[in-house]
Short mmCIF file of C-alpha atoms in Angstrom, two decimals:
data_model
loop_
_atom_site.label_atom_id
_atom_site.label_comp_id
_atom_site.label_asym_id
_atom_site.label_seq_id
_atom_site.Cartn_x
_atom_site.Cartn_y
_atom_site.Cartn_z
CA MET A 293 -28.00 -10.93 -7.27
CA HIS A 294 -24.60 -12.55 -7.71
CA PRO A 295 -22.17 -10.26 -9.62
CA ARG A 296 -21.67 -11.03 -13.29
CA ARG A 297 -18.20 -12.23 -14.32
CA GLU A 298 -16.42 -9.80 -16.64
CA VAL A 299 -14.78 -12.04 -19.24
CA PHE A 300 -12.82 -10.93 -22.29
CA THR A 301 -11.41 -13.26 -24.93
CA ALA A 302 -9.12 -11.80 -27.59
CA ALA A 303 -10.73 -13.70 -30.47
CA ALA A 304 -8.41 -12.94 -33.38
CA PRO A 305 -6.77 -15.25 -35.94
CA ALA A 306 -3.09 -14.48 -35.41
CA PRO A 307 -1.09 -14.27 -32.17
CA TRP A 308 -0.03 -10.67 -32.84
CA GLN A 309 -3.66 -9.73 -33.36
CA ARG A 310 -4.66 -11.39 -30.09
CA ALA A 311 -1.94 -9.37 -28.36
CA ALA A 312 -3.18 -6.17 -30.02
CA VAL A 313 -6.79 -6.83 -29.06
CA GLY A 314 -5.78 -7.62 -25.49
CA ALA A 315 -4.02 -4.26 -25.22
CA ASN A 316 -6.84 -2.34 -26.94
CA LEU A 317 -4.74 -1.64 -30.03
CA LEU A 318 -6.89 -3.27 -32.72
CA GLY A 319 -9.82 -1.30 -34.01
CA PRO A 320 -13.22 -2.72 -35.06
CA ASP A 321 -12.07 -2.60 -38.70
CA GLY A 322 -8.96 -4.66 -37.90
CA GLY A 323 -6.66 -1.66 -38.20
CA LEU A 324 -3.68 -1.49 -35.86
CA GLY A 325 -3.51 1.63 -33.73
CA VAL A 326 -0.75 3.16 -31.64
CA THR A 327 -0.61 2.98 -27.86
CA ILE A 328 -2.20 5.83 -25.96
CA PHE A 329 1.27 6.59 -24.58
CA GLU A 330 2.62 7.20 -28.07
CA GLU A 331 -0.42 9.29 -29.01
CA MET A 332 -0.20 11.52 -25.93
CA THR A 333 3.58 11.89 -26.21
CA THR A 334 3.18 12.97 -29.83
CA LEU A 335 0.57 15.55 -28.83
CA ALA A 336 2.82 16.80 -26.02
CA LEU A 337 5.71 17.29 -28.46
CA GLN A 338 3.50 19.03 -31.01
CA THR A 339 2.09 21.48 -28.47
CA GLY A 340 5.06 21.88 -26.14
CA ALA A 341 2.99 20.44 -23.31
CA ILE A 342 4.36 19.02 -20.08
CA ASN A 343 4.07 15.26 -20.50
CA LEU A 344 2.51 13.75 -17.38
CA GLY A 345 1.21 10.79 -19.38
CA GLN A 346 3.82 8.05 -19.58
CA GLY A 347 5.28 7.12 -16.22
CA PHE A 348 9.01 7.65 -16.43
CA PRO A 349 11.18 9.97 -14.29
CA ASP A 350 12.85 13.02 -15.83
CA GLU A 351 15.99 12.72 -13.71
CA ASP A 352 18.45 9.92 -13.01
CA GLY A 353 18.68 7.81 -9.90
CA PRO A 354 21.58 7.63 -7.40
CA ALA A 355 25.02 8.61 -8.65
CA GLU A 356 26.63 5.65 -6.89
CA ILE A 357 24.55 3.21 -8.94
CA LYS A 358 25.58 4.93 -12.18
CA ALA A 359 29.20 4.80 -11.04
CA ALA A 360 28.86 1.09 -10.31
CA ALA A 361 27.60 0.48 -13.85
CA GLN A 362 30.46 2.46 -15.33
CA ALA A 363 32.94 0.53 -13.19
CA ALA A 364 31.45 -2.79 -14.31
CA ILE A 365 31.75 -1.78 -17.97
CA ALA A 366 35.36 -0.69 -17.45
CA ALA A 367 36.11 -3.98 -15.69
CA GLY A 368 34.90 -5.97 -18.71
CA ALA A 369 31.43 -7.10 -17.64
CA ASN A 370 30.19 -6.70 -21.20
CA GLN A 371 29.36 -10.21 -22.38
CA TYR A 372 26.37 -12.48 -21.77
CA ALA A 373 25.32 -12.86 -18.19
CA PRO A 374 24.24 -16.33 -17.05
CA GLY A 375 20.66 -17.11 -18.06
CA LYS A 376 19.59 -16.90 -14.42
CA GLY A 377 21.35 -13.55 -13.97
CA ILE A 378 24.67 -12.86 -12.31
CA LEU A 379 24.98 -14.44 -8.88
CA GLU A 380 25.82 -11.09 -7.27
CA LEU A 381 22.39 -9.70 -8.21
CA ARG A 382 20.50 -12.88 -7.34
CA GLU A 383 22.11 -12.82 -3.90
CA ALA A 384 21.31 -9.12 -3.53
CA VAL A 385 17.64 -9.77 -4.39
CA SER A 386 17.48 -12.51 -1.77
CA VAL A 387 19.05 -10.27 0.87
CA HIS A 388 16.65 -7.46 -0.06
CA GLN A 389 13.62 -9.74 0.32
CA HIS A 390 14.81 -10.85 3.75
CA ARG A 391 15.76 -7.34 4.87
CA PHE A 392 12.38 -5.79 4.08
CA TYR A 393 9.92 -8.69 4.28
CA GLY A 394 11.51 -11.59 6.14
CA LEU A 395 11.49 -13.77 3.01
CA ALA A 396 14.54 -15.86 2.11
CA PRO A 397 14.49 -17.10 -1.53
CA ASP A 398 17.44 -19.29 -2.47
CA PRO A 399 19.56 -17.23 -4.91
CA GLN A 400 20.61 -20.42 -6.70
CA THR A 401 17.17 -21.85 -7.42
CA GLU A 402 14.44 -19.39 -6.45
CA VAL A 403 15.60 -16.10 -8.01
CA LEU A 404 15.61 -15.27 -11.73
CA VAL A 405 16.85 -12.02 -13.30
CA THR A 406 14.73 -10.77 -16.20
CA THR A 407 14.81 -7.99 -18.79
CA GLY A 408 12.61 -5.74 -16.73
CA ALA A 409 9.47 -6.79 -14.91
CA THR A 410 7.63 -6.85 -18.23
CA GLU A 411 9.62 -9.86 -19.43
CA GLY A 412 9.14 -11.56 -16.09
CA ILE A 413 5.37 -11.17 -16.42
CA ALA A 414 5.38 -12.35 -20.04
CA ALA A 415 7.57 -15.38 -19.35
CA SER A 416 5.42 -16.34 -16.36
CA LEU A 417 2.12 -16.12 -18.23
CA LEU A 418 3.50 -17.95 -21.27
CA ALA A 419 4.91 -20.65 -18.99
CA PHE A 420 1.63 -21.44 -17.27
CA THR A 421 -1.35 -20.38 -19.41
CA GLY A 422 -2.87 -21.22 -22.77
CA PRO A 423 -6.17 -21.81 -24.57
CA GLY A 424 -8.88 -22.94 -22.18
CA ASP A 425 -7.28 -21.23 -19.18
CA GLU A 426 -8.43 -18.02 -17.52
CA VAL A 427 -6.19 -15.29 -16.14
CA LEU A 428 -7.74 -13.00 -13.56
CA THR A 429 -6.63 -9.39 -13.10
CA PHE A 430 -8.07 -6.34 -11.47
CA GLU A 431 -9.43 -3.66 -13.80
CA PRO A 432 -8.11 -1.12 -14.79
CA PHE A 433 -5.00 -3.14 -15.68
CA TYR A 434 -1.55 -2.34 -17.07
CA ASP A 435 -1.82 -2.78 -20.83
CA SER A 436 0.92 -5.40 -21.22
CA TYR A 437 -1.17 -7.81 -19.11
CA GLY A 438 -3.94 -7.89 -21.69
CA ALA A 439 -1.43 -8.20 -24.53
CA VAL A 440 0.37 -11.23 -23.12
CA ILE A 441 -2.84 -12.93 -21.99
CA GLY A 442 -4.11 -12.54 -25.55
CA LEU A 443 -0.83 -13.84 -26.95
CA SER A 444 -1.03 -16.93 -24.73
CA GLY A 445 -4.53 -17.74 -25.99
CA ALA A 446 -5.98 -17.64 -22.47
CA THR A 447 -9.15 -15.78 -21.53
CA HIS A 448 -8.84 -12.51 -19.60
CA VAL A 449 -11.23 -12.19 -16.65
CA THR A 450 -11.37 -9.00 -14.60
CA ALA A 451 -12.59 -7.85 -11.19
CA PRO A 452 -13.35 -4.12 -11.00
CA LEU A 453 -11.60 -1.63 -8.74
CA LEU A 454 -13.99 1.04 -7.55
CA ALA A 455 -13.41 4.71 -6.69
CA PRO A 456 -12.64 6.43 -4.42
CA ASP A 457 -10.14 3.99 -2.86
CA PHE A 458 -9.97 1.64 -5.87
CA PHE A 459 -10.27 -1.49 -3.76
CA PRO A 460 -12.15 -4.44 -5.29
CA ASP A 461 -15.74 -5.29 -4.58
CA MET A 462 -15.23 -8.55 -2.72
CA ASP A 463 -18.35 -10.23 -4.11
CA ALA A 464 -17.28 -9.38 -7.66
CA LEU A 465 -13.78 -10.67 -6.90
CA GLU A 466 -15.16 -14.01 -5.71
CA ALA A 467 -17.43 -14.24 -8.76
CA ALA A 468 -14.46 -13.68 -11.07
CA PHE A 469 -12.89 -17.00 -10.09
CA SER A 470 -13.88 -20.26 -11.78
CA ASP A 471 -12.63 -23.79 -12.18
CA ARG A 472 -10.73 -22.54 -15.27
CA THR A 473 -8.78 -19.87 -13.39
CA ARG A 474 -5.15 -20.78 -13.86
CA VAL A 475 -3.42 -17.56 -12.76
CA VAL A 476 -4.31 -14.52 -10.68
CA LEU A 477 -2.13 -11.64 -11.91
CA LEU A 478 -2.03 -9.09 -9.13
CA ASN A 479 -0.42 -5.63 -9.35
CA ASN A 480 0.22 -4.08 -5.93
CA PRO A 481 0.83 -1.15 -5.48
CA HIS A 482 -1.52 -0.75 -8.42
CA ASN A 483 -0.99 1.01 -11.73
CA PRO A 484 -2.94 2.99 -12.91
CA THR A 485 -5.03 3.69 -9.78
CA GLY A 486 -2.32 4.20 -7.14
CA ALA A 487 -4.13 1.87 -4.73
CA VAL A 488 -2.20 -0.14 -2.14
CA PHE A 489 -4.36 -3.11 -1.24
CA PRO A 490 -4.86 -3.79 2.48
CA ARG A 491 -3.94 -7.11 3.98
CA ARG A 492 -7.59 -8.25 4.13
CA VAL A 493 -7.88 -7.94 0.33
CA LEU A 494 -4.63 -9.78 -0.30
CA GLU A 495 -5.55 -12.54 2.17
CA ARG A 496 -8.86 -13.04 0.37
CA VAL A 497 -7.05 -13.34 -2.97
CA VAL A 498 -4.80 -16.01 -1.47
CA GLU A 499 -7.77 -17.84 0.03
CA LEU A 500 -9.62 -17.86 -3.30
CA ALA A 501 -6.48 -18.93 -5.17
CA ARG A 502 -6.11 -21.89 -2.83
CA GLN A 503 -9.78 -22.82 -3.20
CA HIS A 504 -9.44 -22.83 -7.00
CA ASP A 505 -5.90 -24.27 -7.00
CA CYS A 506 -4.43 -21.52 -9.17
CA LEU A 507 -1.14 -19.67 -9.23
CA ILE A 508 -0.59 -16.09 -8.09
CA ILE A 509 1.76 -13.86 -10.08
CA THR A 510 2.38 -10.55 -8.33
CA ASP A 511 3.76 -7.45 -10.03
CA GLU A 512 5.28 -5.46 -7.14
CA VAL A 513 7.47 -2.98 -9.04
CA TYR A 514 6.18 -0.06 -6.94
CA GLU A 515 6.95 -1.84 -3.66
CA HIS A 516 9.02 1.06 -2.26
CA LEU A 517 6.76 3.83 -3.58
CA THR A 518 4.08 3.95 -0.88
CA PHE A 519 2.82 6.86 1.22
CA GLY A 520 1.87 6.26 4.82
CA VAL A 521 1.10 2.58 4.31
CA SER A 522 3.35 -0.47 4.22
CA HIS A 523 3.76 -2.76 1.23
CA VAL A 524 2.76 -6.35 2.02
CA PRO A 525 4.21 -8.94 -0.39
CA VAL A 526 1.65 -11.60 -1.22
CA ALA A 527 4.31 -14.30 -0.75
CA SER A 528 4.61 -13.32 2.92
CA LEU A 529 0.98 -14.20 3.66
CA PRO A 530 -0.02 -17.56 5.16
CA GLY A 531 -0.68 -20.19 2.53
CA ALA A 532 0.70 -18.11 -0.37
CA ALA A 533 4.39 -18.97 -0.74
CA ASP A 534 3.99 -22.32 -2.49
CA ARG A 535 1.89 -20.87 -5.34
CA THR A 536 3.23 -17.31 -5.69
CA VAL A 537 5.72 -15.78 -8.13
CA THR A 538 6.82 -12.29 -7.06
CA ILE A 539 8.10 -9.87 -9.71
CA SER A 540 9.86 -6.53 -9.25
CA SER A 541 12.44 -4.37 -10.98
CA ALA A 542 15.02 -1.61 -10.64
CA GLY A 543 13.31 0.86 -12.95
CA LYS A 544 10.75 2.31 -10.55
CA THR A 545 12.76 2.06 -7.33
CA PHE A 546 15.99 3.54 -8.66
CA SER A 547 14.72 5.68 -11.59
CA PHE A 548 16.72 3.76 -14.19
CA THR A 549 13.84 2.64 -16.37
CA GLY A 550 16.03 2.35 -19.47
CA TRP A 551 18.28 -0.30 -17.94
CA LYS A 552 15.48 -2.91 -17.92
CA ILE A 553 16.70 -4.95 -14.97
CA GLY A 554 13.98 -6.99 -13.27
CA TRP A 555 13.76 -10.14 -11.20
CA LEU A 556 11.32 -12.68 -9.91
CA THR A 557 11.29 -15.02 -6.94
CA GLY A 558 9.23 -18.08 -6.08
CA PRO A 559 9.32 -21.82 -5.46
CA GLU A 560 12.03 -23.67 -7.37
CA GLY A 561 9.61 -25.60 -9.59
CA LEU A 562 7.80 -22.46 -10.72
CA VAL A 563 11.00 -20.49 -11.28
CA SER A 564 12.49 -23.35 -13.32
CA ALA A 565 9.42 -23.43 -15.56
CA ILE A 566 9.57 -19.68 -16.11
CA ARG A 567 13.31 -19.83 -16.81
CA THR A 568 12.62 -22.41 -19.53
CA VAL A 569 10.50 -19.82 -21.36
CA LYS A 570 12.59 -16.77 -20.46
CA GLN A 571 15.81 -18.22 -21.88
CA PHE A 572 14.21 -18.25 -25.34
CA LEU A 573 13.03 -14.65 -25.09
CA THR A 574 16.15 -12.64 -24.25
CA TYR A 575 18.27 -15.35 -22.60
CA SER A 576 20.13 -12.59 -20.69
CA SER A 577 20.71 -8.86 -20.82
CA GLY A 578 22.31 -5.85 -19.14
CA THR A 579 25.34 -7.54 -17.56
CA PRO A 580 27.01 -4.38 -16.19
CA PHE A 581 23.66 -2.97 -15.10
CA GLN A 582 22.92 -6.13 -13.14
CA ALA A 583 26.06 -5.56 -11.08
CA ALA A 584 25.11 -1.94 -10.50
CA ILE A 585 21.62 -2.78 -9.30
CA ALA A 586 23.08 -5.33 -6.91
CA ALA A 587 24.92 -2.41 -5.32
CA GLY A 588 21.73 -0.32 -5.35
CA LEU A 589 19.72 -2.92 -3.46
CA ALA A 590 22.20 -2.61 -0.61
CA LEU A 591 21.66 1.14 -0.17
CA PRO A 592 20.73 2.17 3.40
CA ASP A 593 17.20 2.57 4.72
CA GLU A 594 17.49 6.35 4.43
CA PHE A 595 17.55 6.02 0.65
CA TYR A 596 14.32 4.01 0.54
CA GLU A 597 12.63 6.35 3.01
CA GLY A 598 13.74 9.31 0.89
CA ILE A 599 12.13 7.88 -2.26
CA SER A 600 8.75 7.75 -0.55
CA ALA A 601 9.02 11.17 1.08
CA GLY A 602 10.14 12.86 -2.13
CA LEU A 603 7.36 11.35 -4.21
CA ARG A 604 4.74 12.16 -1.60
CA HIS A 605 5.77 15.83 -1.81
CA LYS A 606 5.51 15.72 -5.60
CA ARG A 607 2.10 14.04 -5.40
CA ASP A 608 0.81 16.84 -3.21
CA ILE A 609 2.13 19.59 -5.50
CA LEU A 610 0.39 18.13 -8.53
CA SER A 611 -2.78 17.27 -6.62
CA GLU A 612 -3.16 20.90 -5.53
CA GLY A 613 -3.12 22.02 -9.17
CA LEU A 614 -5.59 19.30 -10.16
CA ARG A 615 -8.03 20.36 -7.44
CA ALA A 616 -7.67 23.98 -8.54
CA ALA A 617 -8.57 22.84 -12.06
CA GLY A 618 -11.89 21.57 -10.72
CA PHE A 619 -11.20 17.83 -10.84
CA ASP A 620 -12.20 15.38 -8.13
CA VAL A 621 -8.80 14.05 -7.04
CA PHE A 622 -8.31 10.48 -5.75
CA THR A 623 -5.23 10.65 -3.52
CA PRO A 624 -3.03 7.60 -4.19
CA GLN A 625 -1.37 5.57 -1.47
CA GLY A 626 1.35 4.32 -3.80
CA THR A 627 3.00 4.38 -7.25
CA TYR A 628 3.64 7.73 -8.94
CA PHE A 629 0.23 8.20 -10.51
CA VAL A 630 -2.76 10.25 -9.39
CA ASN A 631 -6.23 9.77 -10.87
CA VAL A 632 -8.93 12.38 -11.20
CA ASP A 633 -12.60 12.45 -12.16
CA THR A 634 -13.50 14.95 -14.88
CA ALA A 635 -17.23 14.82 -14.09
CA PRO A 636 -17.23 17.88 -11.75
CA LEU A 637 -16.26 19.93 -14.81
CA GLY A 638 -19.23 18.58 -16.71
CA ILE A 639 -16.99 16.32 -18.80
CA SER A 640 -17.82 12.62 -19.05
CA ASP A 641 -15.38 11.61 -21.81
CA SER A 642 -11.82 11.56 -20.47
CA VAL A 643 -10.40 10.26 -23.77
CA ASP A 644 -11.67 13.36 -25.57
CA LEU A 645 -10.39 15.66 -22.81
CA ALA A 646 -6.96 13.95 -22.85
CA ARG A 647 -6.67 14.73 -26.55
CA ARG A 648 -7.62 18.38 -25.98
CA LEU A 649 -5.68 18.98 -22.76
CA PRO A 650 -2.22 19.59 -24.30
CA ALA A 651 -3.54 22.42 -26.46
CA LEU A 652 -5.85 23.78 -23.76
CA VAL A 653 -3.38 24.14 -20.89
CA GLY A 654 -0.10 22.55 -22.02
CA VAL A 655 -0.29 19.35 -19.94
CA ALA A 656 -0.67 15.76 -21.20
CA ALA A 657 -2.33 12.90 -19.30
CA ILE A 658 -3.62 9.39 -19.96
CA PRO A 659 -7.34 8.46 -19.95
CA VAL A 660 -8.02 5.54 -17.62
CA PRO A 661 -10.53 3.79 -19.94
CA VAL A 662 -7.63 2.68 -22.18
CA PHE A 663 -6.59 0.38 -19.32
CA CYS A 664 -9.92 -1.45 -19.51
CA HIS A 665 -11.98 -3.72 -21.73
CA PRO A 666 -15.29 -2.28 -22.98
CA GLN A 667 -17.38 -2.81 -19.85
CA GLY A 668 -14.68 -1.41 -17.60
CA ALA A 669 -14.03 1.46 -20.00
CA GLU A 670 -17.59 2.61 -19.54
CA ARG A 671 -17.25 2.39 -15.77
CA THR A 672 -14.06 4.56 -15.80
CA ARG A 673 -15.16 6.81 -18.66
CA SER A 674 -14.53 10.09 -16.82
CA LEU A 675 -11.17 9.24 -15.20
CA LEU A 676 -7.73 10.64 -16.12
CA ARG A 677 -4.30 9.55 -14.87
CA PHE A 678 -1.39 11.95 -14.29
CA ALA A 679 2.22 10.95 -13.48
CA PHE A 680 4.07 12.90 -10.80
CA CYS A 681 7.53 11.31 -11.18
CA LYS A 682 8.95 14.58 -12.50
CA LYS A 683 11.14 17.37 -11.15
CA VAL A 684 9.47 19.61 -8.57
CA GLU A 685 9.74 22.68 -10.78
CA VAL A 686 8.08 20.81 -13.65
CA LEU A 687 5.19 19.76 -11.42
CA GLU A 688 4.82 23.28 -10.05
CA GLU A 689 4.51 24.62 -13.59
CA ALA A 690 2.06 21.85 -14.51
CA ALA A 691 -0.03 22.67 -11.42
CA THR A 692 -0.13 26.35 -12.43
CA ARG A 693 -1.22 25.48 -15.96
CA LEU A 694 -3.87 23.04 -14.77
CA ALA A 695 -5.33 25.60 -12.35
CA ALA A 696 -6.36 27.66 -15.38
CA LEU A 697 -8.29 24.83 -17.03
CA SER A 698 -11.82 25.65 -15.94
CA GLY A 699 -11.54 29.11 -17.51
CA LYS A 700 -10.55 27.60 -20.86
CA LEU A 701 -13.26 24.99 -21.26
#
């Protein structure tokens, strides 16, 4: 039997309601809820729990990047940056793409600086999609994808990622495409699962995108956070460059998530279209931080290798505690998230456990079903996501607390 397409349309009267439905924030009664991140953070504060829910580091990135930002502020780089971003950063992005992947986007016409990757994704989707179009993502998906797809008026179609490796079922992926598919929005390395998709999966996505004549927008913010596998940019694959927009940011690589410096690269025509939308969102932002990130992108290979090695060590510390707790642990190949299955503990409802976990053992996590539409939520009902982008001593304490879970249930 051919797999059934998983289609979700945020049918709501107002744009903000479509955005809320797309991100699972609007209840059946029409009431507006809070994000799961806000809910879990509130519970962590109330109970004094270690917050391994929202994915942000608890320590700053390299001192030389902070010093570069301070120097830029002192030098007067405090007014609007050009709408495209300062040339220094656009050139640094181009050099970075060539250095690591052999790509050579023109910094004048094929690079655009954005207010974080989130704005780059939003501007791209709003530039190219609308009512009658379909946007295809993997599921689970980062919540802002559903929100912006809903805001655009397009229909959200998903292809499931399946445990234990969280790669897509290829038949289901093929079935998810249609003659209405306008954009494939691909996140690799993948949040929330931690999967790093192999070349064969990415090549099939490109092949299907060409068959259906649709664009590929790739969110590659975790490009340097991989463990034992190499990141393959979609734009580097045969037949992909002319239809691919690649998005990344400084927040994950350099641990400066509050600076909100992102960028995208792609063919001139696509980048120009996105810039047309982006200039009426923020126009520009973070002038001194742009200069600092330009300096950061030029850091030596040892820095990038150190990011991966340090996070891998943290992953293993937390994973040991999760196994001791009795969870089935899915070891990630990238990002800074590890997913577990609660079923071995006799628990099938991860949302309920996430709400109880801070009081039970003093650790907060995020239930994976919140990253899904109803059908996918049922499929991932027993999965929890933990972030390991924290100090080693914090993760060691979290691991100790988690190891005591089975005795408290």
